[in-house]
């Protein structure tokens, strides 16, 4: 630390912490997608689902499995 740094109250740069690994998305906000506008709103004609949090797309079978296990995954994340 130099004289001017001490005079102006500047501190030496703090040691940088290692970047943390991003948290795994729980895919709790799945939005349905349809192939045709005429099919919109019909649950049996959904073509895929997109997670609004991370952008990952899922088939209807994958989305159903995610929804079935959502409560369990959230409890595990919260440590309950």
Short mmCIF file of C-alpha atoms in Angstrom, two decimals:
data_model
loop_
_atom_site.label_atom_id
_atom_site.label_comp_id
_atom_site.label_asym_id
_atom_site.label_seq_id
_atom_site.Cartn_x
_atom_site.Cartn_y
_atom_site.Cartn_z
CA UNK A 1 0.00 0.00 0.00
CA UNK A 2 1.52 3.31 -1.06
CA UNK A 3 1.45 6.71 0.56
CA UNK A 4 -1.34 8.05 -1.68
CA UNK A 5 -3.43 4.95 -1.06
CA UNK A 6 -3.17 5.50 2.69
CA UNK A 7 -3.84 9.22 2.29
CA UNK A 8 -7.05 8.66 0.30
CA UNK A 9 -8.15 5.68 2.37
CA UNK A 10 -7.87 3.16 -0.45
CA UNK A 11 -7.34 -0.37 0.60
CA UNK A 12 -5.54 -3.11 -1.21
CA UNK A 13 -7.86 -5.32 -3.25
CA UNK A 14 -9.44 -8.02 -1.17
CA UNK A 15 -8.63 -11.56 -2.02
CA UNK A 16 -11.18 -12.88 -4.44
CA UNK A 17 -13.24 -15.80 -3.33
CA UNK A 18 -13.56 -18.75 -5.64
CA UNK A 19 -16.67 -18.47 -7.78
CA UNK A 20 -19.49 -20.56 -6.44
CA UNK A 21 -21.11 -23.17 -8.58
CA UNK A 22 -24.55 -21.96 -9.71
CA UNK A 23 -27.46 -23.53 -7.88
CA UNK A 24 -29.29 -26.29 -9.68
CA UNK A 25 -32.63 -25.16 -11.09
CA UNK A 26 -35.64 -26.87 -9.51
CA UNK A 27 -37.73 -26.29 -12.66
CA UNK A 28 -40.62 -25.06 -10.53
CA UNK A 29 -42.01 -22.71 -13.19
CA UNK A 30 -42.85 -24.83 -16.24
CA UNK A 31 -44.80 -23.14 -19.03
CA UNK A 32 -46.66 -25.26 -21.59
CA UNK A 33 -45.93 -24.91 -25.33
CA UNK A 34 -48.27 -25.84 -28.18
CA UNK A 35 -47.50 -26.48 -31.84
CA UNK A 36 -50.56 -24.56 -33.10
CA UNK A 37 -52.30 -21.46 -31.78
CA UNK A 38 -55.63 -23.28 -32.11
CA UNK A 39 -54.41 -25.90 -29.61
CA UNK A 40 -53.60 -23.36 -26.88
CA UNK A 41 -55.32 -24.06 -23.59
CA UNK A 42 -55.89 -27.75 -24.35
CA UNK A 43 -53.84 -29.74 -21.85
CA UNK A 44 -53.90 -32.92 -23.92
CA UNK A 45 -52.33 -31.13 -26.94
CA UNK A 46 -49.30 -29.61 -25.17
CA UNK A 47 -46.18 -30.35 -27.23
CA UNK A 48 -43.52 -29.42 -24.66
CA UNK A 49 -42.81 -27.42 -21.51
CA UNK A 50 -40.21 -24.70 -20.97
CA UNK A 51 -38.74 -23.76 -17.60
CA UNK A 52 -39.09 -19.99 -17.18
CA UNK A 53 -36.20 -19.95 -14.70
CA UNK A 54 -33.43 -21.59 -16.72
CA UNK A 55 -34.91 -21.92 -20.23
CA UNK A 56 -34.61 -25.72 -20.49
CA UNK A 57 -37.29 -27.44 -22.57
CA UNK A 58 -38.90 -30.72 -21.53
CA UNK A 59 -41.18 -33.25 -23.19
CA UNK A 60 -44.61 -33.76 -21.67
CA UNK A 61 -43.45 -37.00 -20.00
CA UNK A 62 -40.38 -35.30 -18.51
CA UNK A 63 -42.47 -32.36 -17.28
CA UNK A 64 -44.96 -34.72 -15.65
CA UNK A 65 -42.13 -36.48 -13.81
CA UNK A 66 -40.67 -33.12 -12.70
CA UNK A 67 -44.04 -31.96 -11.42
CA UNK A 68 -44.59 -35.23 -9.53
CA UNK A 69 -41.28 -34.89 -7.68
CA UNK A 70 -41.27 -31.08 -7.23
CA UNK A 71 -42.38 -31.10 -3.60
CA UNK A 72 -39.77 -33.65 -2.64
CA UNK A 73 -36.97 -31.76 -4.42
CA UNK A 74 -37.94 -28.48 -2.73
CA UNK A 75 -37.96 -30.12 0.70
CA UNK A 76 -34.50 -31.59 0.03
CA UNK A 77 -33.20 -28.19 -1.05
CA UNK A 78 -34.55 -26.49 2.07
CA UNK A 79 -33.10 -29.24 4.22
CA UNK A 80 -36.32 -30.33 5.84
#
